[in-house]
Short mmCIF file of N, CA and C in Angstrom, two decimals:
data_model
loop_
_atom_site.label_atom_id
_atom_site.label_comp_id
_atom_site.label_asym_id
_atom_site.label_seq_id
_atom_site.Cartn_x
_atom_site.Cartn_y
_atom_site.Cartn_z
N MET A 1 62.88 78.72 147.63
CA MET A 1 61.48 78.37 147.50
C MET A 1 61.33 77.15 146.60
N ALA A 2 60.14 76.64 146.52
CA ALA A 2 59.87 75.39 145.80
C ALA A 2 59.96 75.56 144.30
N ASP A 3 60.35 74.50 143.64
CA ASP A 3 60.29 74.44 142.19
C ASP A 3 58.90 73.96 141.81
N ILE A 4 58.35 74.54 140.76
CA ILE A 4 56.97 74.28 140.39
C ILE A 4 56.88 73.94 138.90
N PHE A 5 56.05 72.96 138.57
CA PHE A 5 55.72 72.60 137.19
C PHE A 5 54.27 73.00 136.98
N ILE A 6 53.98 73.71 135.89
CA ILE A 6 52.59 74.07 135.58
C ILE A 6 52.08 73.12 134.51
N SER A 7 51.00 72.40 134.85
CA SER A 7 50.34 71.48 133.94
C SER A 7 49.01 72.10 133.52
N TYR A 8 48.78 72.18 132.23
CA TYR A 8 47.59 72.87 131.72
C TYR A 8 47.33 72.44 130.28
N ALA A 9 46.16 72.78 129.77
CA ALA A 9 45.85 72.58 128.35
C ALA A 9 45.86 73.94 127.68
N ARG A 10 46.63 74.06 126.65
CA ARG A 10 46.75 75.36 125.95
C ARG A 10 45.41 75.89 125.48
N ASP A 11 44.50 75.00 125.09
CA ASP A 11 43.21 75.44 124.57
C ASP A 11 42.25 75.94 125.65
N ASP A 12 42.55 75.70 126.92
CA ASP A 12 41.68 76.23 127.97
C ASP A 12 41.88 77.73 128.15
N ASP A 13 43.07 78.15 128.50
CA ASP A 13 43.30 79.57 128.77
C ASP A 13 44.80 79.84 128.90
N GLU A 14 45.51 79.76 127.79
CA GLU A 14 46.96 79.97 127.83
C GLU A 14 47.36 81.35 128.33
N PRO A 15 46.62 82.44 127.98
CA PRO A 15 47.00 83.74 128.54
C PRO A 15 46.97 83.75 130.08
N PHE A 16 46.01 83.06 130.69
CA PHE A 16 45.97 82.97 132.14
C PHE A 16 47.23 82.30 132.67
N VAL A 17 47.63 81.19 132.04
CA VAL A 17 48.80 80.44 132.49
C VAL A 17 50.06 81.30 132.35
N LYS A 18 50.15 82.06 131.28
CA LYS A 18 51.31 82.96 131.11
C LYS A 18 51.36 83.98 132.25
N GLY A 19 50.21 84.54 132.61
CA GLY A 19 50.16 85.49 133.72
C GLY A 19 50.53 84.83 135.04
N LEU A 20 50.03 83.60 135.26
CA LEU A 20 50.35 82.87 136.47
C LEU A 20 51.85 82.59 136.54
N TYR A 21 52.41 82.16 135.42
CA TYR A 21 53.86 81.92 135.35
C TYR A 21 54.63 83.19 135.72
N ASN A 22 54.25 84.31 135.13
CA ASN A 22 54.94 85.57 135.40
C ASN A 22 54.82 85.96 136.88
N ASP A 23 53.62 85.82 137.44
CA ASP A 23 53.41 86.20 138.84
C ASP A 23 54.19 85.30 139.80
N LEU A 24 54.21 84.01 139.52
CA LEU A 24 54.96 83.09 140.39
C LEU A 24 56.46 83.31 140.28
N THR A 25 56.92 83.57 139.07
CA THR A 25 58.35 83.86 138.86
C THR A 25 58.73 85.14 139.58
N GLU A 26 57.88 86.15 139.45
CA GLU A 26 58.13 87.43 140.12
C GLU A 26 58.15 87.27 141.64
N ALA A 27 57.36 86.32 142.15
CA ALA A 27 57.32 86.06 143.59
C ALA A 27 58.53 85.26 144.07
N GLY A 28 59.42 84.89 143.16
CA GLY A 28 60.65 84.22 143.54
C GLY A 28 60.67 82.71 143.35
N PHE A 29 59.64 82.16 142.75
CA PHE A 29 59.60 80.72 142.52
C PHE A 29 60.29 80.37 141.21
N ASP A 30 60.88 79.21 141.18
CA ASP A 30 61.47 78.67 139.96
C ASP A 30 60.39 77.82 139.30
N VAL A 31 59.83 78.30 138.19
CA VAL A 31 58.65 77.69 137.58
C VAL A 31 59.01 77.09 136.23
N TRP A 32 58.60 75.84 136.03
CA TRP A 32 58.76 75.19 134.74
C TRP A 32 57.44 75.31 134.00
N TRP A 33 57.48 76.03 132.88
CA TRP A 33 56.32 76.20 132.00
C TRP A 33 56.81 75.89 130.60
N ASP A 34 56.12 75.05 129.88
CA ASP A 34 56.62 74.56 128.60
C ASP A 34 56.97 75.68 127.62
N ARG A 35 56.21 76.75 127.61
CA ARG A 35 56.47 77.85 126.66
C ARG A 35 57.79 78.57 126.95
N GLU A 36 58.27 78.46 128.17
CA GLU A 36 59.52 79.12 128.55
C GLU A 36 60.67 78.14 128.78
N ALA A 37 60.36 76.95 129.24
CA ALA A 37 61.42 76.05 129.70
C ALA A 37 61.69 74.84 128.80
N MET A 38 60.80 74.56 127.86
CA MET A 38 60.97 73.35 127.04
C MET A 38 62.16 73.53 126.11
N GLU A 39 63.12 72.67 126.28
CA GLU A 39 64.32 72.72 125.45
C GLU A 39 64.16 71.77 124.27
N SER A 40 64.94 72.00 123.25
CA SER A 40 64.94 71.11 122.09
C SER A 40 66.26 70.35 122.11
N ARG A 41 66.20 69.18 122.73
CA ARG A 41 67.43 68.40 122.88
C ARG A 41 67.35 67.07 122.15
N GLY A 42 66.41 66.95 121.22
CA GLY A 42 66.30 65.72 120.46
C GLY A 42 65.68 64.59 121.25
N ARG A 43 65.00 64.91 122.32
CA ARG A 43 64.34 63.89 123.14
C ARG A 43 62.83 64.01 122.94
N THR A 44 62.12 62.97 123.28
CA THR A 44 60.68 63.00 123.11
C THR A 44 60.04 64.00 124.08
N PHE A 45 58.87 64.45 123.70
CA PHE A 45 58.11 65.37 124.54
C PHE A 45 57.86 64.75 125.92
N LEU A 46 57.45 63.49 125.95
CA LEU A 46 57.16 62.85 127.23
C LEU A 46 58.40 62.70 128.10
N GLN A 47 59.56 62.47 127.48
CA GLN A 47 60.79 62.38 128.28
C GLN A 47 61.14 63.73 128.89
N GLU A 48 60.97 64.79 128.12
CA GLU A 48 61.21 66.14 128.65
C GLU A 48 60.28 66.44 129.83
N ILE A 49 59.01 66.04 129.67
CA ILE A 49 58.03 66.25 130.73
C ILE A 49 58.40 65.46 131.98
N ARG A 50 58.72 64.19 131.82
CA ARG A 50 59.11 63.36 132.97
C ARG A 50 60.29 63.96 133.71
N ASP A 51 61.30 64.37 132.95
CA ASP A 51 62.50 64.94 133.59
C ASP A 51 62.17 66.23 134.33
N ALA A 52 61.32 67.05 133.72
CA ALA A 52 60.95 68.32 134.36
C ALA A 52 60.16 68.07 135.65
N ILE A 53 59.21 67.16 135.62
CA ILE A 53 58.42 66.87 136.82
C ILE A 53 59.29 66.22 137.90
N ALA A 54 60.19 65.34 137.49
CA ALA A 54 61.07 64.70 138.46
C ALA A 54 61.95 65.71 139.19
N ALA A 55 62.20 66.85 138.57
CA ALA A 55 63.11 67.85 139.14
C ALA A 55 62.42 68.88 140.02
N VAL A 56 61.08 68.85 140.12
CA VAL A 56 60.37 69.86 140.90
C VAL A 56 59.80 69.25 142.18
N ASP A 57 59.32 70.14 143.06
CA ASP A 57 58.68 69.72 144.29
C ASP A 57 57.17 69.62 144.16
N ARG A 58 56.60 70.52 143.35
CA ARG A 58 55.15 70.64 143.25
C ARG A 58 54.72 70.78 141.79
N LEU A 59 53.52 70.28 141.51
CA LEU A 59 52.90 70.46 140.20
C LEU A 59 51.59 71.19 140.41
N ILE A 60 51.40 72.29 139.70
CA ILE A 60 50.12 73.00 139.72
C ILE A 60 49.32 72.50 138.52
N LEU A 61 48.17 71.91 138.80
CA LEU A 61 47.28 71.39 137.77
C LEU A 61 46.19 72.43 137.52
N VAL A 62 46.24 73.07 136.35
CA VAL A 62 45.24 74.08 135.98
C VAL A 62 44.07 73.34 135.33
N VAL A 63 42.97 73.26 136.06
CA VAL A 63 41.82 72.45 135.64
C VAL A 63 40.86 73.27 134.79
N GLY A 64 40.52 72.70 133.65
CA GLY A 64 39.52 73.23 132.73
C GLY A 64 39.06 72.09 131.85
N PRO A 65 38.05 72.30 131.03
CA PRO A 65 37.51 71.22 130.20
C PRO A 65 38.54 70.56 129.29
N LYS A 66 39.39 71.32 128.67
CA LYS A 66 40.40 70.75 127.76
C LYS A 66 41.49 70.03 128.54
N ALA A 67 41.84 70.53 129.72
CA ALA A 67 42.85 69.86 130.55
C ALA A 67 42.37 68.48 130.97
N VAL A 68 41.09 68.38 131.30
CA VAL A 68 40.54 67.10 131.73
C VAL A 68 40.54 66.09 130.57
N GLU A 69 40.39 66.57 129.35
CA GLU A 69 40.37 65.69 128.18
C GLU A 69 41.77 65.35 127.67
N SER A 70 42.77 66.09 128.08
CA SER A 70 44.11 65.96 127.53
C SER A 70 44.87 64.75 128.10
N ASP A 71 45.33 63.88 127.21
CA ASP A 71 46.16 62.75 127.63
C ASP A 71 47.48 63.24 128.21
N TYR A 72 48.02 64.32 127.65
CA TYR A 72 49.29 64.85 128.15
C TYR A 72 49.15 65.39 129.58
N VAL A 73 48.09 66.14 129.83
CA VAL A 73 47.88 66.69 131.17
C VAL A 73 47.67 65.54 132.16
N ARG A 74 46.90 64.55 131.77
CA ARG A 74 46.68 63.40 132.64
C ARG A 74 48.00 62.70 132.94
N TYR A 75 48.80 62.52 131.90
CA TYR A 75 50.11 61.88 132.09
C TYR A 75 50.94 62.68 133.09
N GLU A 76 50.90 64.01 133.00
CA GLU A 76 51.71 64.85 133.89
C GLU A 76 51.32 64.67 135.35
N TRP A 77 50.02 64.79 135.66
CA TRP A 77 49.65 64.67 137.08
C TRP A 77 49.77 63.24 137.57
N GLU A 78 49.53 62.26 136.70
CA GLU A 78 49.72 60.87 137.14
C GLU A 78 51.19 60.58 137.43
N PHE A 79 52.08 61.07 136.59
CA PHE A 79 53.51 60.87 136.82
C PHE A 79 53.94 61.58 138.11
N ALA A 80 53.42 62.78 138.32
CA ALA A 80 53.75 63.52 139.54
C ALA A 80 53.31 62.73 140.78
N LEU A 81 52.10 62.22 140.77
CA LEU A 81 51.63 61.43 141.91
C LEU A 81 52.44 60.15 142.09
N ALA A 82 52.77 59.50 140.97
CA ALA A 82 53.53 58.25 141.04
C ALA A 82 54.94 58.46 141.59
N THR A 83 55.47 59.67 141.45
CA THR A 83 56.80 59.97 141.94
C THR A 83 56.76 60.83 143.21
N CYS A 84 55.61 60.81 143.89
CA CYS A 84 55.44 61.46 145.20
C CYS A 84 55.62 62.97 145.18
N LYS A 85 55.17 63.60 144.13
CA LYS A 85 55.19 65.06 144.06
C LYS A 85 53.86 65.59 144.54
N VAL A 86 53.86 66.77 145.12
CA VAL A 86 52.63 67.41 145.55
C VAL A 86 51.92 67.97 144.32
N VAL A 87 50.65 67.63 144.17
CA VAL A 87 49.84 68.15 143.06
C VAL A 87 48.81 69.10 143.66
N ILE A 88 48.84 70.35 143.19
CA ILE A 88 47.91 71.37 143.67
C ILE A 88 46.95 71.70 142.52
N PRO A 89 45.71 71.22 142.60
CA PRO A 89 44.77 71.57 141.53
C PRO A 89 44.21 72.97 141.74
N ILE A 90 44.10 73.71 140.65
CA ILE A 90 43.42 75.00 140.69
C ILE A 90 42.36 74.98 139.60
N LEU A 91 41.17 75.45 139.93
CA LEU A 91 40.06 75.45 138.99
C LEU A 91 40.03 76.76 138.24
N ARG A 92 40.25 76.69 136.94
CA ARG A 92 40.24 77.89 136.10
C ARG A 92 38.92 78.02 135.34
N LEU A 93 38.46 76.94 134.77
CA LEU A 93 37.23 76.95 133.97
C LEU A 93 36.34 75.79 134.38
N GLY A 94 35.03 75.98 134.32
CA GLY A 94 34.10 74.90 134.63
C GLY A 94 33.79 74.84 136.11
N ASP A 95 33.37 73.66 136.54
CA ASP A 95 32.98 73.44 137.93
C ASP A 95 33.85 72.38 138.57
N TYR A 96 33.70 72.24 139.87
CA TYR A 96 34.53 71.30 140.61
C TYR A 96 34.33 69.84 140.20
N ASP A 97 33.21 69.54 139.55
CA ASP A 97 33.01 68.16 139.11
C ASP A 97 33.95 67.76 137.98
N LEU A 98 34.69 68.72 137.43
CA LEU A 98 35.71 68.42 136.42
C LEU A 98 36.96 67.77 137.01
N LEU A 99 37.16 67.96 138.31
CA LEU A 99 38.37 67.42 138.95
C LEU A 99 38.45 65.91 138.74
N PRO A 100 39.62 65.42 138.35
CA PRO A 100 39.79 63.96 138.24
C PRO A 100 39.43 63.28 139.56
N SER A 101 38.87 62.09 139.47
CA SER A 101 38.35 61.39 140.65
C SER A 101 39.43 61.08 141.69
N VAL A 102 40.69 61.13 141.31
CA VAL A 102 41.77 60.85 142.25
C VAL A 102 41.95 61.99 143.26
N PHE A 103 41.32 63.14 143.00
CA PHE A 103 41.45 64.30 143.88
C PHE A 103 40.16 64.60 144.65
N PRO A 104 39.45 63.62 145.19
CA PRO A 104 38.15 63.94 145.79
C PRO A 104 38.24 64.76 147.07
N LYS A 105 39.32 64.61 147.81
CA LYS A 105 39.42 65.29 149.10
C LYS A 105 40.56 66.31 149.13
N VAL A 106 41.08 66.65 147.98
CA VAL A 106 42.17 67.62 147.89
C VAL A 106 41.55 69.00 147.66
N HIS A 107 42.01 69.97 148.43
CA HIS A 107 41.51 71.34 148.24
C HIS A 107 41.91 71.85 146.87
N CYS A 108 40.95 72.38 146.15
CA CYS A 108 41.18 72.94 144.82
C CYS A 108 40.90 74.44 144.89
N ILE A 109 41.89 75.24 144.57
CA ILE A 109 41.77 76.69 144.68
C ILE A 109 40.96 77.23 143.50
N ASP A 110 40.01 78.09 143.79
CA ASP A 110 39.13 78.67 142.78
C ASP A 110 39.83 79.85 142.11
N PHE A 111 40.21 79.66 140.84
CA PHE A 111 40.83 80.71 140.04
C PHE A 111 39.91 81.17 138.92
N ARG A 112 38.62 80.85 139.02
CA ARG A 112 37.70 81.26 137.97
C ARG A 112 37.55 82.79 137.97
N LYS A 113 37.05 83.31 136.88
CA LYS A 113 36.93 84.76 136.71
C LYS A 113 36.00 85.40 137.73
N SER A 114 35.12 84.60 138.35
CA SER A 114 34.19 85.15 139.33
C SER A 114 34.88 85.51 140.65
N ARG A 115 36.10 85.05 140.84
CA ARG A 115 36.85 85.35 142.06
C ARG A 115 38.00 86.29 141.70
N PRO A 116 38.25 87.29 142.53
CA PRO A 116 39.39 88.18 142.23
C PRO A 116 40.70 87.39 142.13
N TYR A 117 41.43 87.62 141.06
CA TYR A 117 42.67 86.90 140.80
C TYR A 117 43.67 87.08 141.94
N ALA A 118 43.79 88.30 142.46
CA ALA A 118 44.77 88.56 143.52
C ALA A 118 44.47 87.72 144.76
N ALA A 119 43.21 87.52 145.09
CA ALA A 119 42.85 86.70 146.24
C ALA A 119 43.23 85.24 146.01
N ALA A 120 42.94 84.74 144.82
CA ALA A 120 43.28 83.35 144.50
C ALA A 120 44.79 83.15 144.48
N LEU A 121 45.51 84.08 143.89
CA LEU A 121 46.97 83.99 143.84
C LEU A 121 47.55 84.04 145.26
N GLY A 122 47.02 84.92 146.10
CA GLY A 122 47.48 84.99 147.48
C GLY A 122 47.27 83.69 148.21
N GLU A 123 46.12 83.05 147.99
CA GLU A 123 45.85 81.76 148.63
C GLU A 123 46.84 80.70 148.14
N LEU A 124 47.09 80.67 146.85
CA LEU A 124 48.02 79.70 146.28
C LEU A 124 49.43 79.89 146.85
N VAL A 125 49.89 81.11 146.85
CA VAL A 125 51.26 81.39 147.28
C VAL A 125 51.41 81.25 148.79
N ASP A 126 50.55 81.93 149.55
CA ASP A 126 50.73 81.98 151.00
C ASP A 126 50.33 80.69 151.72
N ARG A 127 49.26 80.06 151.26
CA ARG A 127 48.76 78.87 151.97
C ARG A 127 49.29 77.57 151.41
N ASN A 128 49.94 77.62 150.24
CA ASN A 128 50.41 76.39 149.62
C ASN A 128 51.90 76.43 149.28
N LEU A 129 52.29 77.35 148.44
CA LEU A 129 53.64 77.32 147.89
C LEU A 129 54.72 77.76 148.87
N LYS A 130 54.39 78.65 149.79
CA LYS A 130 55.39 79.11 150.76
C LYS A 130 55.54 78.15 151.94
N LYS A 131 54.62 77.24 152.08
CA LYS A 131 54.68 76.28 153.19
C LYS A 131 55.68 75.18 152.84
N PRO A 132 56.52 74.80 153.78
CA PRO A 132 57.47 73.71 153.49
C PRO A 132 56.73 72.39 153.33
N LEU A 133 57.28 71.55 152.50
CA LEU A 133 56.70 70.23 152.30
C LEU A 133 57.05 69.34 153.49
N PRO A 134 56.09 68.56 153.97
CA PRO A 134 56.42 67.65 155.07
C PRO A 134 57.32 66.52 154.55
N ASP A 135 58.15 66.03 155.45
CA ASP A 135 59.01 64.91 155.07
C ASP A 135 58.16 63.66 154.89
N LEU A 136 58.52 62.87 153.91
CA LEU A 136 57.87 61.58 153.71
C LEU A 136 58.48 60.56 154.65
N ALA A 137 57.69 59.62 155.05
CA ALA A 137 58.22 58.54 155.89
C ALA A 137 59.18 57.70 155.06
N PRO A 138 60.21 57.18 155.67
CA PRO A 138 61.15 56.35 154.90
C PRO A 138 60.50 55.06 154.44
N LEU A 139 60.86 54.63 153.26
CA LEU A 139 60.38 53.37 152.71
C LEU A 139 61.53 52.37 152.78
N HIS A 140 61.24 51.23 153.33
CA HIS A 140 62.27 50.20 153.46
C HIS A 140 61.92 49.04 152.55
N GLY A 141 62.86 48.62 151.73
CA GLY A 141 62.64 47.48 150.86
C GLY A 141 61.74 47.75 149.67
N VAL A 142 61.52 49.03 149.35
CA VAL A 142 60.68 49.38 148.20
C VAL A 142 61.58 50.01 147.13
N ASN A 143 61.61 49.39 145.99
CA ASN A 143 62.43 49.91 144.90
C ASN A 143 61.75 51.10 144.23
N ALA A 144 62.55 51.99 143.66
CA ALA A 144 62.02 53.11 142.90
C ALA A 144 61.37 52.58 141.63
N LEU A 145 60.43 53.36 141.10
CA LEU A 145 59.81 52.99 139.83
C LEU A 145 60.87 52.99 138.74
N PRO A 146 60.79 52.07 137.79
CA PRO A 146 61.77 52.07 136.70
C PRO A 146 61.59 53.31 135.82
N PRO A 147 62.65 53.76 135.16
CA PRO A 147 62.56 54.99 134.36
C PRO A 147 61.56 54.89 133.22
N HIS A 148 61.25 53.70 132.78
CA HIS A 148 60.30 53.52 131.68
C HIS A 148 58.88 53.26 132.16
N PHE A 149 58.62 53.42 133.46
CA PHE A 149 57.30 53.16 134.04
C PHE A 149 56.24 54.04 133.40
N LEU A 150 55.14 53.44 133.01
CA LEU A 150 53.98 54.17 132.50
C LEU A 150 52.76 53.76 133.34
N PRO A 151 52.13 54.73 133.99
CA PRO A 151 50.94 54.37 134.76
C PRO A 151 49.81 53.97 133.82
N ARG A 152 49.04 52.99 134.23
CA ARG A 152 47.91 52.54 133.41
C ARG A 152 46.68 52.41 134.32
N PRO A 153 46.14 53.54 134.76
CA PRO A 153 45.02 53.48 135.71
C PRO A 153 43.78 52.82 135.12
N ASP A 154 43.53 52.96 133.82
CA ASP A 154 42.36 52.33 133.22
C ASP A 154 42.48 50.81 133.29
N ALA A 155 43.67 50.28 133.03
CA ALA A 155 43.88 48.84 133.11
C ALA A 155 43.73 48.35 134.55
N ILE A 156 44.24 49.11 135.49
CA ILE A 156 44.12 48.75 136.91
C ILE A 156 42.65 48.77 137.32
N ASP A 157 41.91 49.81 136.91
CA ASP A 157 40.48 49.87 137.23
C ASP A 157 39.74 48.68 136.64
N SER A 158 40.09 48.28 135.43
CA SER A 158 39.46 47.12 134.80
C SER A 158 39.72 45.85 135.61
N LEU A 159 40.95 45.71 136.08
CA LEU A 159 41.29 44.54 136.90
C LEU A 159 40.51 44.56 138.23
N LYS A 160 40.34 45.73 138.80
CA LYS A 160 39.61 45.85 140.07
C LYS A 160 38.16 45.41 139.91
N ARG A 161 37.59 45.68 138.74
CA ARG A 161 36.17 45.36 138.51
C ARG A 161 35.95 43.87 138.25
N THR A 162 37.01 43.12 137.91
CA THR A 162 36.82 41.70 137.60
C THR A 162 36.91 40.83 138.83
#
């Protein structure tokens, strides 16, 4: 099954993320969650994150008010998109207008307390995680991003406006 990285803000709902991690692990997925998988190897936090995301197939973005404000969470999903990883947003807290603007047409699974958790988990696992990823079209003459690449969407947006 797919390897998964969970991106979230601890201040939103860490107990929820722990339960999600446990349920996905129990379902047979190999899940990277910082509280369980972050090693102390004398490397920077961002390098550990980049390496972890580079090694997975999918990133689950747990959306809540603190996640939207977090530079680390933003860095995680931006790096995942830049390296052609599937990003699956799930809404835990707040409303759909919290979703970053880069996800306007991406289905976001409702994991809020108003929906039964088992139904949301079933949708995530059966309709998303168990499905094989489609092959990407081959790229010819396109070099990989350099290892030190840092996305700068704000700078790009500024350039677009001028």
